[in-house]
Amino acid sequence: MGGGEARAEELMQLIFSLRQAGVTDKRVLDAIEKTPREVYVEPAFRERAYANTPLPIRCGQTISQPTIVGLMTQSLQVTPRCKVLEVGAGSGYQAAVLARLARRVYAIERHRPLALLARERLERQGHANVTIRAGDGTLGWPEQAPFDRILVTAAADDTPRLLLEQLRIGGIMVLPVGQSDEVQQLIKIEKSEAGLTYHELGEVLFVPLIEGMAEDAE
Ligand code: SAH
């Protein structure tokens, strides 16, 4: 079997795993199918790019498991009119998936080397509707607020207040909440005129959401 065929086979298997995990939204499945995960993993892990597992990236962080990316993205209910904020850009993979579903994506990463690398990858993939910056995502992105959707891909003890403030009325926010080294609960928050509604989506395990920029040697 050639390299291309092997990859097509792995990708088919991955889409099957996503469906089994409950990802049934065709737009989400399509976005994941069209996003080459191998671009966002480290060269040493490229052979496992389509395995349904998280993988280490630089700065001691991880690219999430594809089924978790699928479930979070599906829960976020992104439409082509949405302006989306992602906190914890990491490799840029989740932002690339969102870029195919949303009008505009803003993503923040506290490790500057990761932010630069993610930006470079997304540019090279032609995602002109994504802006990535290095910064503390717990502060949100006030210049671009309000957002229709906010996705946090690192675990906080509590929902960051500034992010809730930057969520539009009628907006949806998805984030893992809980002590970072234990199991966390994935939460979906809907904001309406009447207030906030919380739904628990299941248990997950993410790296911690840490306030302030990271100090990287580069
Ligand atoms: N969504 C990423 C994976 C996220 S891993 C992907 O698709 O690859 C979680 C990321 O959140 C890490 O890179 C970590 O550095 C980042 N992070 C943690 N706290 C943060 C904060 N306060 N602001 C911005 N990024 C943060």
XYZ file of C-alpha atoms and ligand atoms in Angstrom:
244
model
C 0.000 0.000 0.000
C 1.385 3.454 -0.891
C 1.707 6.297 1.636
C -1.349 8.112 0.327
C -3.519 5.008 0.478
C -2.330 4.186 3.975
C -3.255 7.698 5.068
C -6.678 7.525 3.442
C -7.296 4.271 5.282
C -6.218 5.774 8.632
C -8.364 8.828 8.044
C -11.395 6.616 7.304
C -10.741 4.728 10.523
C -10.508 8.022 12.423
C -13.819 9.277 11.020
C -15.346 5.961 12.095
C -14.000 6.491 15.642
C -15.457 9.999 15.671
C -18.894 8.681 14.696
C -18.680 5.995 17.370
C -17.804 8.649 19.942
C -20.997 10.505 19.029
C -19.761 13.040 16.499
C -22.567 12.941 13.934
C -22.666 16.557 12.701
C -21.733 16.307 9.023
C -20.149 19.745 8.901
C -17.883 18.869 11.829
C -16.926 15.463 10.387
C -16.216 17.108 7.061
C -14.052 19.827 8.646
C -11.990 17.210 10.489
C -11.672 15.057 7.386
C -10.301 18.020 5.426
C -7.831 19.180 8.079
C -4.433 17.461 7.710
C -3.514 16.707 11.350
C -0.016 15.679 10.255
C 0.741 19.376 9.635
C 0.099 20.172 13.317
C 1.994 17.339 15.049
C 5.752 17.214 15.599
C 7.696 15.420 12.838
C 8.617 12.607 15.261
C 4.912 11.770 15.688
C 3.806 12.199 12.077
C 3.195 8.478 11.656
C 0.645 8.642 14.438
C -1.024 11.818 13.180
C -4.291 10.009 12.388
C -4.381 7.805 15.470
C -7.174 8.753 17.875
C -4.791 9.887 20.636
C -3.451 13.120 22.072
C 0.219 13.705 21.178
C 2.962 15.810 22.778
C 3.768 19.165 21.148
C 6.484 21.699 22.062
C 6.615 23.561 25.401
C 5.324 20.487 27.275
C 1.797 20.819 25.875
C -0.418 18.419 23.894
C -2.537 18.354 20.764
C -5.934 17.013 21.832
C -7.367 13.617 20.943
C -9.358 13.877 17.671
C -12.593 12.552 19.219
C -12.380 15.273 21.891
C -11.805 17.907 19.197
C -14.860 16.500 17.413
C -17.110 16.474 20.472
C -16.067 19.957 21.616
C -16.491 21.411 18.141
C -19.894 19.766 17.739
C -21.049 21.061 21.142
C -20.020 24.569 20.162
C -22.602 24.585 17.298
C -20.536 26.857 15.075
C -22.289 28.397 12.075
C -20.721 30.172 9.072
C -21.721 33.502 10.629
C -19.899 32.932 13.911
C -16.980 34.889 15.303
C -15.115 32.402 17.507
C -12.499 32.786 20.234
C -10.237 29.863 21.097
C -8.162 29.983 24.281
C -5.172 27.626 24.128
C -4.218 27.520 20.440
C -1.410 24.983 21.038
C -0.548 23.363 17.706
C -3.200 25.314 15.793
C -5.122 22.150 14.856
C -8.377 23.006 16.642
C -8.231 26.540 15.204
C -7.850 25.047 11.715
C -10.952 22.891 12.236
C -12.897 25.935 13.495
C -11.657 27.994 10.529
C -13.600 25.693 8.184
C -16.837 26.208 10.133
C -16.780 29.837 11.261
C -16.620 33.258 9.670
C -13.701 34.385 11.824
C -11.474 32.724 14.402
C -9.304 34.417 17.028
C -6.955 32.195 19.020
C -4.678 32.951 21.973
C -1.707 30.920 23.225
C 0.443 31.711 26.286
C 3.590 30.036 24.859
C 4.980 32.401 22.227
C 6.874 29.670 20.281
C 3.626 27.699 19.940
C 1.654 30.786 18.892
C 4.215 31.621 16.181
C 4.317 28.057 14.893
C 0.521 27.751 14.854
C 0.234 31.059 12.979
C 2.776 29.908 10.381
C 0.976 26.596 9.844
C -2.445 28.168 9.458
C -1.099 30.742 7.014
C 0.536 28.028 4.952
C -2.746 26.088 4.919
C -4.457 29.187 3.550
C -6.708 29.894 6.554
C -7.011 33.642 6.034
C -9.869 33.944 8.551
C -7.747 33.030 11.595
C -5.725 35.393 13.787
C -3.422 33.946 16.440
C -1.626 35.896 19.115
C 0.626 35.165 22.042
C -0.996 36.246 25.283
C -2.987 35.325 28.364
C -6.281 33.913 27.152
C -7.957 34.247 30.557
C -8.184 37.958 29.700
C -9.979 37.163 26.447
C -9.569 39.467 23.463
C -11.455 42.657 24.428
C -10.742 44.453 21.113
C -12.619 41.743 19.218
C -15.388 41.007 21.739
C -18.178 40.040 21.857
C -17.810 36.514 20.483
C -20.589 34.202 19.282
C -18.643 31.186 20.469
C -15.762 30.660 22.910
C -13.799 27.411 23.162
C -11.274 26.897 25.943
C -8.923 23.952 25.397
C -7.149 24.058 28.781
C -8.738 23.290 32.156
C -9.597 25.994 34.686
C -10.856 25.599 38.264
C -13.584 28.086 37.451
C -14.973 29.679 34.323
C -12.859 32.802 33.639
C -15.149 35.785 34.338
C -13.744 37.955 31.540
C -14.494 35.239 28.987
C -18.113 35.064 30.111
C -18.333 38.841 29.763
C -16.965 38.630 26.214
C -19.554 36.039 25.170
C -22.438 37.520 23.181
C -26.036 37.111 24.388
C -27.210 34.010 22.528
C -23.631 32.740 22.528
C -22.165 29.386 23.537
C -18.971 28.617 25.431
C -17.415 25.170 25.865
C -14.641 24.496 28.377
C -13.159 21.847 30.668
C -13.556 22.729 34.357
C -11.823 21.126 37.334
C -8.509 20.424 39.024
C -6.119 19.901 36.166
C -4.332 16.725 37.293
C -7.568 14.888 38.012
C -10.474 14.298 35.737
C -12.312 17.396 34.549
C -15.864 18.003 33.448
C -16.506 19.362 29.968
C -19.098 22.123 30.315
C -21.269 23.925 27.805
C -22.552 27.346 28.838
C -25.370 29.124 27.006
C -25.783 32.828 27.599
C -29.217 34.402 27.231
C -30.945 37.575 28.419
C -32.141 35.527 31.384
C -28.640 34.442 32.378
C -26.355 31.443 32.039
C -27.343 27.798 31.536
C -24.805 25.068 32.254
C -24.732 21.565 30.754
C -22.258 18.828 31.665
C -20.958 17.010 28.589
C -18.702 14.373 30.128
C -15.283 13.758 31.613
C -12.085 14.916 29.912
C -8.429 15.506 30.735
C -6.691 18.688 29.587
C -3.500 20.539 30.491
C -4.137 23.394 32.959
C -5.233 26.904 32.032
C -2.483 29.086 33.519
C -2.737 32.841 33.984
C -0.077 35.075 32.438
C 2.325 34.520 29.552
C 4.820 31.641 29.709
C 8.515 32.509 29.819
C 10.056 30.520 26.992
C 13.737 30.459 26.130
C 13.046 30.261 22.360
N -6.199 23.372 21.061
C -4.806 22.929 20.982
C -4.389 22.049 22.138
C -4.468 22.745 23.409
S -3.365 22.264 24.682
C -4.536 22.208 19.692
O -5.434 22.071 18.872
O -3.382 21.811 19.497
C -3.767 23.646 25.710
C -3.007 24.890 25.366
O -3.508 25.930 26.207
C -1.516 24.793 25.658
O -0.789 25.064 24.514
C -1.290 25.843 26.748
O -0.053 26.507 26.637
C -2.439 26.802 26.486
N -2.809 27.670 27.602
C -2.885 27.381 28.931
N -3.253 28.468 29.632
C -3.411 29.479 28.737
C -3.779 30.854 28.846
N -4.042 31.435 30.016
N -3.846 31.588 27.715
C -3.575 31.025 26.506
N -3.218 29.747 26.334
C -3.145 28.977 27.435
